[in-house]
mmCIF file of C-alpha atoms in Angstrom:
data_model
loop_
_atom_site.group_PDB
_atom_site.id
_atom_site.type_symbol
_atom_site.label_atom_id
_atom_site.label_comp_id
_atom_site.label_asym_id
_atom_site.label_seq_id
_atom_site.Cartn_x
_atom_site.Cartn_y
_atom_site.Cartn_z
ATOM 1 C CA MET A 1 30.919 15.972 -30.531
ATOM 2 C CA THR A 2 33.795 16.998 -28.268
ATOM 3 C CA VAL A 3 34.206 15.896 -24.674
ATOM 4 C CA GLU A 4 33.414 19.431 -23.539
ATOM 5 C CA GLN A 5 30.145 19.419 -25.485
ATOM 6 C CA THR A 6 29.161 16.046 -24.038
ATOM 7 C CA GLU A 7 29.771 17.201 -20.486
ATOM 8 C CA ALA A 8 27.795 20.384 -21.058
ATOM 9 C CA ARG A 9 24.653 18.514 -22.078
ATOM 10 C CA PRO A 10 22.042 18.782 -19.300
ATOM 11 C CA ALA A 11 21.106 15.593 -17.515
ATOM 12 C CA ALA A 12 17.713 14.115 -18.385
ATOM 13 C CA LYS A 13 15.031 15.347 -16.021
ATOM 14 C CA ARG A 14 13.854 12.780 -13.476
ATOM 15 C CA TRP A 15 10.395 12.776 -11.928
ATOM 16 C CA LEU A 16 9.297 11.747 -8.433
ATOM 17 C CA CYS A 17 6.037 10.039 -7.504
ATOM 18 C CA GLU A 18 5.112 12.048 -4.441
ATOM 19 C CA MET A 19 2.841 9.264 -3.230
ATOM 20 C CA CYS A 20 5.403 6.437 -2.956
ATOM 21 C CA GLY A 21 8.920 7.711 -3.729
ATOM 22 C CA PHE A 22 9.355 6.046 -7.125
ATOM 23 C CA ILE A 23 11.615 8.021 -9.460
ATOM 24 C CA TYR A 24 11.053 7.882 -13.188
ATOM 25 C CA ASP A 25 14.389 8.015 -14.990
ATOM 26 C CA PRO A 26 14.056 8.712 -18.738
ATOM 27 C CA GLU A 27 17.232 6.771 -19.395
ATOM 28 C CA GLU A 28 15.537 3.630 -18.078
ATOM 29 C CA GLY A 29 11.986 4.328 -19.217
ATOM 30 C CA ASP A 30 9.359 1.797 -18.116
ATOM 31 C CA PRO A 31 9.658 -1.000 -20.681
ATOM 32 C CA ASP A 32 7.163 -3.263 -18.899
ATOM 33 C CA SER A 33 4.527 -0.620 -19.539
ATOM 34 C CA GLY A 34 5.584 0.019 -23.103
ATOM 35 C CA ILE A 35 7.702 3.084 -22.310
ATOM 36 C CA PRO A 36 11.094 2.537 -23.994
ATOM 37 C CA PRO A 37 14.366 3.819 -22.509
ATOM 38 C CA GLY A 38 15.054 7.387 -23.581
ATOM 39 C CA THR A 39 11.432 8.538 -23.270
ATOM 40 C CA PRO A 40 11.112 11.952 -21.552
ATOM 41 C CA PHE A 41 8.451 12.064 -18.851
ATOM 42 C CA GLU A 42 6.495 14.636 -20.834
ATOM 43 C CA ASP A 43 6.067 12.141 -23.676
ATOM 44 C CA ILE A 44 4.539 9.388 -21.522
ATOM 45 C CA PRO A 45 0.781 8.888 -22.157
ATOM 46 C CA ASP A 46 -1.481 10.560 -19.605
ATOM 47 C CA ASP A 47 -3.034 7.227 -18.595
ATOM 48 C CA TRP A 48 0.344 5.776 -17.510
ATOM 49 C CA MET A 49 0.497 4.888 -13.815
ATOM 50 C CA CYS A 50 3.276 4.633 -11.259
ATOM 51 C CA PRO A 51 4.627 1.055 -11.366
ATOM 52 C CA ILE A 52 4.941 0.932 -7.574
ATOM 53 C CA CYS A 53 1.743 2.471 -6.184
ATOM 54 C CA GLY A 54 -0.522 3.026 -9.183
ATOM 55 C CA ALA A 55 -0.605 6.827 -8.770
ATOM 56 C CA GLU A 56 -1.424 8.905 -11.820
ATOM 57 C CA LYS A 57 1.081 10.819 -13.941
ATOM 58 C CA ALA A 58 -0.260 14.048 -12.428
ATOM 59 C CA ASP A 59 0.988 12.905 -8.999
ATOM 60 C CA PHE A 60 4.614 13.188 -10.151
ATOM 61 C CA ARG A 61 6.819 16.256 -9.792
ATOM 62 C CA GLU A 62 10.171 17.078 -11.317
ATOM 63 C CA VAL A 63 13.202 16.197 -9.207
ATOM 64 C CA GLU A 64 15.148 19.334 -8.313
ATOM 65 C CA PRO A 65 18.861 19.545 -9.210
ATOM 66 C CA GLY A 66 20.835 18.081 -6.313
ATOM 67 C CA GLU A 67 17.787 16.479 -4.737
ATOM 68 C CA PHE A 68 18.375 12.829 -3.788
ATOM 69 C CA PRO A 69 22.131 13.039 -4.423
ATOM 70 C CA GLU A 70 22.504 9.438 -3.255
ATOM 71 C CA MET A 71 20.650 8.212 -6.340
ATOM 72 C CA MET B 1 14.402 3.248 -8.543
ATOM 73 C CA ILE B 2 12.931 4.441 -5.280
ATOM 74 C CA THR B 3 14.037 7.265 -2.990
ATOM 75 C CA GLY B 4 15.918 6.770 0.280
ATOM 76 C CA TYR B 5 14.343 6.278 3.691
ATOM 77 C CA GLY B 6 14.693 9.966 4.605
ATOM 78 C CA HIS B 7 12.062 10.830 2.023
ATOM 79 C CA PHE B 8 9.569 8.456 3.640
ATOM 80 C CA ALA B 9 10.209 9.898 7.100
ATOM 81 C CA GLN B 10 9.433 13.398 5.787
ATOM 82 C CA LEU B 11 6.423 12.166 3.848
ATOM 83 C CA ALA B 12 4.979 10.410 6.890
ATOM 84 C CA GLU B 13 5.212 13.577 8.962
ATOM 85 C CA SER B 14 3.470 15.637 6.293
ATOM 86 C CA LEU B 15 0.543 13.230 5.899
ATOM 87 C CA GLN B 16 -0.734 12.929 9.468
ATOM 88 C CA TRP B 17 -4.502 12.959 9.998
ATOM 89 C CA ASP B 18 -6.933 12.487 12.866
ATOM 90 C CA GLU B 19 -9.409 9.628 12.539
ATOM 91 C CA THR B 20 -11.649 11.141 15.221
ATOM 92 C CA ALA B 21 -12.080 14.357 13.214
ATOM 93 C CA ILE B 22 -13.974 12.646 10.382
ATOM 94 C CA ASP B 23 -17.717 13.272 10.569
ATOM 95 C CA LEU B 24 -19.602 9.963 10.371
ATOM 96 C CA THR B 25 -23.058 11.399 11.093
ATOM 97 C CA ALA B 26 -24.386 11.035 7.541
ATOM 98 C CA ASP B 27 -22.863 7.560 7.281
ATOM 99 C CA ALA B 28 -24.623 6.384 10.453
ATOM 100 C CA GLU B 29 -27.937 7.631 9.055
ATOM 101 C CA ALA B 30 -27.329 6.030 5.650
ATOM 102 C CA PHE B 31 -26.119 2.583 6.715
ATOM 103 C CA PRO B 32 -29.515 1.233 7.940
ATOM 104 C CA GLN B 33 -30.998 2.206 4.562
ATOM 105 C CA LEU B 34 -28.704 -0.103 2.551
ATOM 106 C CA ASP B 35 -30.361 -3.022 0.811
ATOM 107 C CA GLN B 36 -29.220 -6.503 1.827
ATOM 108 C CA ASP B 37 -26.607 -6.911 -0.944
ATOM 109 C CA GLU B 38 -25.124 -3.482 -0.220
ATOM 110 C CA TYR B 39 -25.133 -4.187 3.523
ATOM 111 C CA ASP B 40 -23.311 -7.515 3.102
ATOM 112 C CA GLN B 41 -20.761 -6.033 0.711
ATOM 113 C CA VAL B 42 -19.945 -2.964 2.833
ATOM 114 C CA LEU B 43 -19.823 -4.822 6.130
ATOM 115 C CA GLY B 44 -17.812 -7.673 4.612
ATOM 116 C CA LEU B 45 -15.137 -5.318 3.311
ATOM 117 C CA LEU B 46 -15.079 -3.343 6.568
ATOM 118 C CA ALA B 47 -14.723 -6.626 8.469
ATOM 119 C CA GLY B 48 -11.662 -7.473 6.378
ATOM 120 C CA PHE B 49 -10.111 -4.105 7.180
ATOM 121 C CA CYS B 50 -10.805 -4.444 10.898
ATOM 122 C CA ILE B 51 -9.106 -7.853 10.934
ATOM 123 C CA GLY B 52 -6.255 -6.798 8.656
ATOM 124 C CA GLU B 53 -5.410 -3.428 10.149
ATOM 125 C CA THR B 54 -5.639 -4.704 13.712
ATOM 126 C CA SER B 55 -3.192 -7.475 12.903
ATOM 127 C CA VAL B 56 -0.683 -5.338 10.994
ATOM 128 C CA ALA B 57 -0.751 -2.662 13.705
ATOM 129 C CA THR B 58 0.067 -5.332 16.269
ATOM 130 C CA HIS B 59 2.864 -7.101 14.433
ATOM 131 C CA LEU B 60 4.821 -4.253 12.852
ATOM 132 C CA THR B 61 6.803 -3.726 16.063
ATOM 133 C CA SER B 62 8.896 -6.835 15.305
ATOM 134 C CA PHE B 63 9.972 -5.267 12.026
ATOM 135 C CA ASN B 64 11.065 -2.099 13.786
ATOM 136 C CA ALA B 65 13.351 -4.031 16.114
ATOM 137 C CA ALA B 66 14.875 -5.913 13.179
ATOM 138 C CA ALA B 67 15.744 -2.630 11.479
ATOM 139 C CA SER B 68 17.626 -1.291 14.487
ATOM 140 C CA SER B 69 20.956 -1.369 12.626
ATOM 141 C CA ASP B 70 19.636 1.295 10.253
ATOM 142 C CA ASP B 71 18.322 4.264 12.252
ATOM 143 C CA MET B 72 16.477 5.856 9.355
ATOM 144 C CA MET B 73 14.770 2.622 8.321
ATOM 145 C CA ALA B 74 13.753 2.043 11.938
ATOM 146 C CA GLU B 75 12.344 5.575 12.111
ATOM 147 C CA VAL B 76 10.193 4.932 9.060
ATOM 148 C CA PHE B 77 8.898 1.663 10.532
ATOM 149 C CA THR B 78 7.909 3.647 13.632
ATOM 150 C CA ALA B 79 6.064 6.171 11.470
ATOM 151 C CA GLN B 80 4.317 3.383 9.600
ATOM 152 C CA ALA B 81 3.280 1.693 12.859
ATOM 153 C CA ARG B 82 1.661 4.965 13.917
ATOM 154 C CA ASP B 83 -0.307 4.997 10.643
ATOM 155 C CA GLU B 84 -1.400 1.380 10.992
ATOM 156 C CA ALA B 85 -2.668 1.957 14.522
ATOM 157 C CA ARG B 86 -4.656 4.946 13.250
ATOM 158 C CA HIS B 87 -6.133 2.859 10.435
ATOM 159 C CA ALA B 88 -7.205 0.169 12.906
ATOM 160 C CA ARG B 89 -8.846 2.803 15.116
ATOM 161 C CA PHE B 90 -10.615 4.366 12.127
ATOM 162 C CA PHE B 91 -12.179 1.122 10.897
ATOM 163 C CA ASP B 92 -13.106 0.134 14.442
ATOM 164 C CA ARG B 93 -14.810 3.492 14.867
ATOM 165 C CA VAL B 94 -16.742 2.962 11.608
ATOM 166 C CA VAL B 95 -18.062 -0.495 12.509
ATOM 167 C CA ARG B 96 -18.924 0.721 16.030
ATOM 168 C CA GLU B 97 -20.545 4.087 15.241
ATOM 169 C CA VAL B 98 -21.876 3.513 11.725
ATOM 170 C CA CYS B 99 -22.624 -0.210 11.553
ATOM 171 C CA GLY B 100 -23.486 -0.810 15.200
ATOM 172 C CA VAL B 101 -21.252 -3.861 15.567
ATOM 173 C CA PRO B 102 -21.450 -4.983 19.209
ATOM 174 C CA GLY B 103 -18.493 -5.319 21.566
ATOM 175 C CA THR B 104 -16.901 -3.460 24.422
ATOM 176 C CA ASN B 105 -13.535 -3.195 22.648
ATOM 177 C CA MET B 106 -11.822 -3.639 19.283
ATOM 178 C CA THR B 107 -10.995 -7.299 19.917
ATOM 179 C CA GLU B 108 -14.611 -8.185 20.614
ATOM 180 C CA ARG B 109 -15.784 -6.368 17.512
ATOM 181 C CA VAL B 110 -13.184 -8.168 15.373
ATOM 182 C CA ASP B 111 -14.472 -11.443 16.825
ATOM 183 C CA ALA B 112 -18.018 -10.464 15.900
ATOM 184 C CA LEU B 113 -16.972 -9.710 12.312
ATOM 185 C CA ARG B 114 -14.686 -12.665 11.579
ATOM 186 C CA ASP B 115 -17.392 -14.830 9.973
ATOM 187 C CA ARG B 116 -18.019 -12.147 7.345
ATOM 188 C CA VAL B 117 -14.690 -12.741 5.569
ATOM 189 C CA SER B 118 -13.132 -15.775 3.913
ATOM 190 C CA PRO B 119 -10.927 -18.168 5.915
ATOM 191 C CA ASP B 120 -8.092 -17.388 3.483
ATOM 192 C CA LEU B 121 -8.093 -13.736 4.492
ATOM 193 C CA VAL B 122 -8.211 -14.598 8.198
ATOM 194 C CA GLU B 123 -5.325 -17.040 7.742
ATOM 195 C CA LEU B 124 -3.164 -14.405 6.019
ATOM 196 C CA PHE B 125 -3.571 -11.848 8.791
ATOM 197 C CA GLU B 126 -4.049 -13.976 11.887
ATOM 198 C CA GLU B 127 -1.716 -16.910 11.178
ATOM 199 C CA ARG B 128 0.845 -16.120 8.487
ATOM 200 C CA LEU B 129 1.582 -12.532 9.547
ATOM 201 C CA PRO B 130 2.073 -13.398 13.251
ATOM 202 C CA ALA B 131 4.300 -16.317 12.189
ATOM 203 C CA ILE B 132 6.564 -14.173 10.008
ATOM 204 C CA ALA B 133 6.634 -11.441 12.670
ATOM 205 C CA ALA B 134 7.771 -14.030 15.214
ATOM 206 C CA SER B 135 10.483 -15.230 12.830
ATOM 207 C CA VAL B 136 11.761 -11.653 12.445
ATOM 208 C CA ALA B 137 11.810 -11.188 16.207
ATOM 209 C CA GLU B 138 13.855 -14.380 16.503
ATOM 210 C CA ASP B 139 16.247 -13.679 13.642
ATOM 211 C CA HIS B 140 16.566 -10.178 12.187
ATOM 212 C CA GLU B 141 17.934 -11.669 8.973
ATOM 213 C CA ASN B 142 14.351 -12.624 8.143
ATOM 214 C CA LEU B 143 13.377 -8.986 7.663
ATOM 215 C CA THR B 144 13.408 -9.129 3.859
ATOM 216 C CA ALA B 145 11.080 -12.128 3.761
ATOM 217 C CA ALA B 146 8.819 -10.431 6.286
ATOM 218 C CA VAL B 147 8.661 -7.214 4.270
ATOM 219 C CA GLY B 148 7.935 -9.363 1.227
ATOM 220 C CA LEU B 149 4.826 -10.754 2.932
ATOM 221 C CA TYR B 150 3.760 -7.621 4.776
ATOM 222 C CA HIS B 151 4.398 -4.765 2.364
ATOM 223 C CA MET B 152 4.319 -6.518 -0.990
ATOM 224 C CA ILE B 153 1.584 -9.102 -0.406
ATOM 225 C CA LEU B 154 -0.678 -7.959 2.434
ATOM 226 C CA GLU B 155 -0.482 -4.247 1.692
ATOM 227 C CA GLY B 156 0.403 -4.277 -2.007
ATOM 228 C CA VAL B 157 -2.130 -6.917 -2.991
ATOM 229 C CA VAL B 158 -4.731 -7.775 -0.341
ATOM 230 C CA LEU B 159 -5.382 -4.405 1.284
ATOM 231 C CA THR B 160 -4.962 -2.488 -1.975
ATOM 232 C CA ALA B 161 -7.586 -4.688 -3.634
ATOM 233 C CA GLY B 162 -9.918 -4.173 -0.694
ATOM 234 C CA GLN B 163 -9.407 -0.416 -0.594
ATOM 235 C CA HIS B 164 -10.280 0.030 -4.237
ATOM 236 C CA ALA B 165 -13.251 -2.323 -3.909
ATOM 237 C CA LEU B 166 -14.606 -0.491 -0.872
ATOM 238 C CA LEU B 167 -14.241 2.914 -2.514
ATOM 239 C CA GLN B 168 -15.920 1.625 -5.663
ATOM 240 C CA THR B 169 -18.721 0.066 -3.593
ATOM 241 C CA LEU B 170 -19.283 3.192 -1.503
ATOM 242 C CA LYS B 171 -19.474 5.430 -4.537
ATOM 243 C CA GLY B 172 -22.074 3.153 -6.135
ATOM 244 C CA LEU B 173 -24.410 2.846 -3.140
ATOM 245 C CA SER B 174 -28.050 3.929 -3.163
ATOM 246 C CA VAL B 175 -27.173 6.272 -0.253
ATOM 247 C CA LYS B 176 -24.086 8.370 0.495
ATOM 248 C CA MET B 177 -21.471 7.528 3.131
ATOM 249 C CA PRO B 178 -19.068 10.498 2.812
ATOM 250 C CA GLY B 179 -17.192 10.016 6.086
ATOM 251 C CA VAL B 180 -16.177 6.449 5.286
ATOM 252 C CA VAL B 181 -15.159 7.525 1.769
ATOM 253 C CA LYS B 182 -13.020 10.316 3.218
ATOM 254 C CA GLY B 183 -11.287 8.007 5.702
ATOM 255 C CA MET B 184 -10.761 5.298 3.100
ATOM 256 C CA GLU B 185 -9.104 7.802 0.758
ATOM 257 C CA LEU B 186 -6.750 8.894 3.547
ATOM 258 C CA VAL B 187 -5.902 5.282 4.371
ATOM 259 C CA LEU B 188 -5.195 4.630 0.694
ATOM 260 C CA ARG B 189 -2.895 7.656 0.587
ATOM 261 C CA ASP B 190 -0.916 6.304 3.550
ATOM 262 C CA GLU B 191 -0.731 2.839 2.053
ATOM 263 C CA ARG B 192 0.905 4.196 -1.086
ATOM 264 C CA TRP B 193 3.966 5.331 0.809
ATOM 265 C CA HIS B 194 3.985 2.167 2.923
ATOM 266 C CA ILE B 195 4.174 0.129 -0.273
ATOM 267 C CA GLY B 196 6.885 2.445 -1.607
ATOM 268 C CA PHE B 197 8.848 1.970 1.613
ATOM 269 C CA GLY B 198 8.556 -1.823 1.448
ATOM 270 C CA SER B 199 9.496 -1.779 -2.219
ATOM 271 C CA ARG B 200 12.589 0.252 -1.329
ATOM 272 C CA ILE B 201 13.656 -2.402 1.182
ATOM 273 C CA ILE B 202 13.113 -5.204 -1.328
ATOM 274 C CA GLN B 203 14.966 -3.238 -4.012
ATOM 275 C CA SER B 204 17.986 -2.934 -1.694
ATOM 276 C CA ALA B 205 17.923 -6.550 -0.553
ATOM 277 C CA ASP B 206 19.673 -9.537 -2.002
ATOM 278 C CA VAL B 207 16.549 -11.501 -2.864
ATOM 279 C CA VAL B 208 17.315 -15.096 -3.804
ATOM 280 C CA ASP B 209 15.480 -17.120 -6.444
ATOM 281 C CA ASP B 210 13.126 -19.015 -4.145
ATOM 282 C CA GLN B 211 12.108 -15.762 -2.438
ATOM 283 C CA MET B 212 11.325 -14.264 -5.863
ATOM 284 C CA GLU B 213 9.158 -17.236 -6.742
ATOM 285 C CA GLU B 214 7.447 -17.029 -3.356
ATOM 286 C CA LEU B 215 6.625 -13.342 -3.824
ATOM 287 C CA LEU B 216 5.047 -14.033 -7.188
ATOM 288 C CA THR B 217 2.992 -17.066 -6.201
ATOM 289 C CA GLN B 218 1.912 -15.625 -2.844
ATOM 290 C CA GLY B 219 0.697 -12.479 -4.564
ATOM 291 C CA THR B 220 -1.365 -14.385 -7.091
ATOM 292 C CA LYS B 221 -3.014 -16.487 -4.375
ATOM 293 C CA ALA B 222 -3.519 -13.582 -1.982
ATOM 294 C CA ALA B 223 -5.376 -11.537 -4.580
ATOM 295 C CA SER B 224 -8.274 -13.971 -4.200
ATOM 296 C CA ALA B 225 -8.358 -13.858 -0.398
ATOM 297 C CA TRP B 226 -11.413 -11.588 -0.319
ATOM 298 C CA GLY B 227 -13.511 -14.260 -1.999
ATOM 299 C CA ASP B 228 -16.766 -13.031 -3.512
ATOM 300 C CA LEU B 229 -16.357 -9.540 -2.039
ATOM 301 C CA ILE B 230 -14.106 -8.513 -4.939
ATOM 302 C CA ALA B 231 -14.870 -8.976 -8.640
ATOM 303 C CA GLN B 232 -12.649 -11.185 -10.810
ATOM 304 C CA ASP B 233 -11.634 -8.246 -13.015
ATOM 305 C CA ASP B 234 -10.422 -6.336 -9.958
ATOM 306 C CA ILE B 235 -8.485 -9.376 -8.750
ATOM 307 C CA ALA B 236 -6.798 -9.655 -12.146
ATOM 308 C CA HIS B 237 -5.980 -5.950 -12.028
ATOM 309 C CA VAL B 238 -4.310 -6.133 -8.628
ATOM 310 C CA GLU B 239 -2.348 -9.222 -9.702
ATOM 311 C CA HIS B 240 -1.067 -7.260 -12.686
ATOM 312 C CA LEU B 241 -0.052 -4.334 -10.450
ATOM 313 C CA HIS B 242 1.767 -6.745 -8.136
ATOM 314 C CA GLN B 243 3.786 -8.269 -10.979
ATOM 315 C CA ARG B 244 4.614 -4.844 -12.386
ATOM 316 C CA ARG B 245 5.756 -3.664 -8.939
ATOM 317 C CA LEU B 246 7.989 -6.699 -8.489
ATOM 318 C CA LYS B 247 9.612 -6.111 -11.868
ATOM 319 C CA SER B 248 10.215 -2.470 -10.991
ATOM 320 C CA VAL B 249 12.151 -3.392 -7.846
ATOM 321 C CA GLY B 250 14.253 -5.912 -9.730
ATOM 322 C CA ILE B 251 12.365 -9.150 -9.110
ATOM 323 C CA LYS B 252 12.707 -10.877 -12.476
ATOM 324 C CA PHE B 253 10.443 -13.830 -13.086
ATOM 325 C CA TRP B 254 10.091 -14.174 -16.800
#
């Protein structure tokens, strides 16, 4: 793969827990809950809960491009 | 990772509610019909919330002052203090209007309810929290330790366990208490962002080894502070959530 192709690859989608501000980053996963790094949010089991506040998967929304640029 | 403080300020503004707007009429009619076990369980949990929320509403001001070097963090503490005061007023209204607890003010009603909760719970809110709040007022460098006790232990473990237990109890009663359920759900919604905010502070802090150990051991002990009012399985569950939360903010203890 060329450098140009690597740069063109879209960043993995991150998801925000609207209840507590936790951001799920697919690159990190949630290993303590059995979610290995590299797991897209869509592939997480429906009974997974936010590690900070215990909210359900349905309480997350996709982070918009450019949202939370400090992170 | 957890979002920045600006997100919490926006969230707090969007989640405001009025504790006086909740209709407690059906609850006041239902409460005298509870059997003795239900009565003791509901009033015991409400007593814990009256004591806890009154104390946290009082002592959060010290945290705000300690955060004065970070305007956005200070703003979020102010928003949280507004929530905590509302929670204290809501539970006071419930014990006054629904349960008929005597007293001419909130302090007198808290005094009347204190014997209904374990000494461990009273100690956490009426001795340890005031002590850590005083230490923050004296030295702002103690803010991280104070947030560790307040947000991670008292809110993340003790109050969370009580909130789930009260909701579970209310939904299993022989009569319906919809107003208390509604208020409890709104309190729980607020507490989620409070815990997220505290977790964000801990995540950003340079937490040393003994503080990590303290957070873990305090959480395990605090989960039992409700005594017989909360089932062992629920205590184990909240302990697990506490450990998972600590790991997520970078507190490694394995």
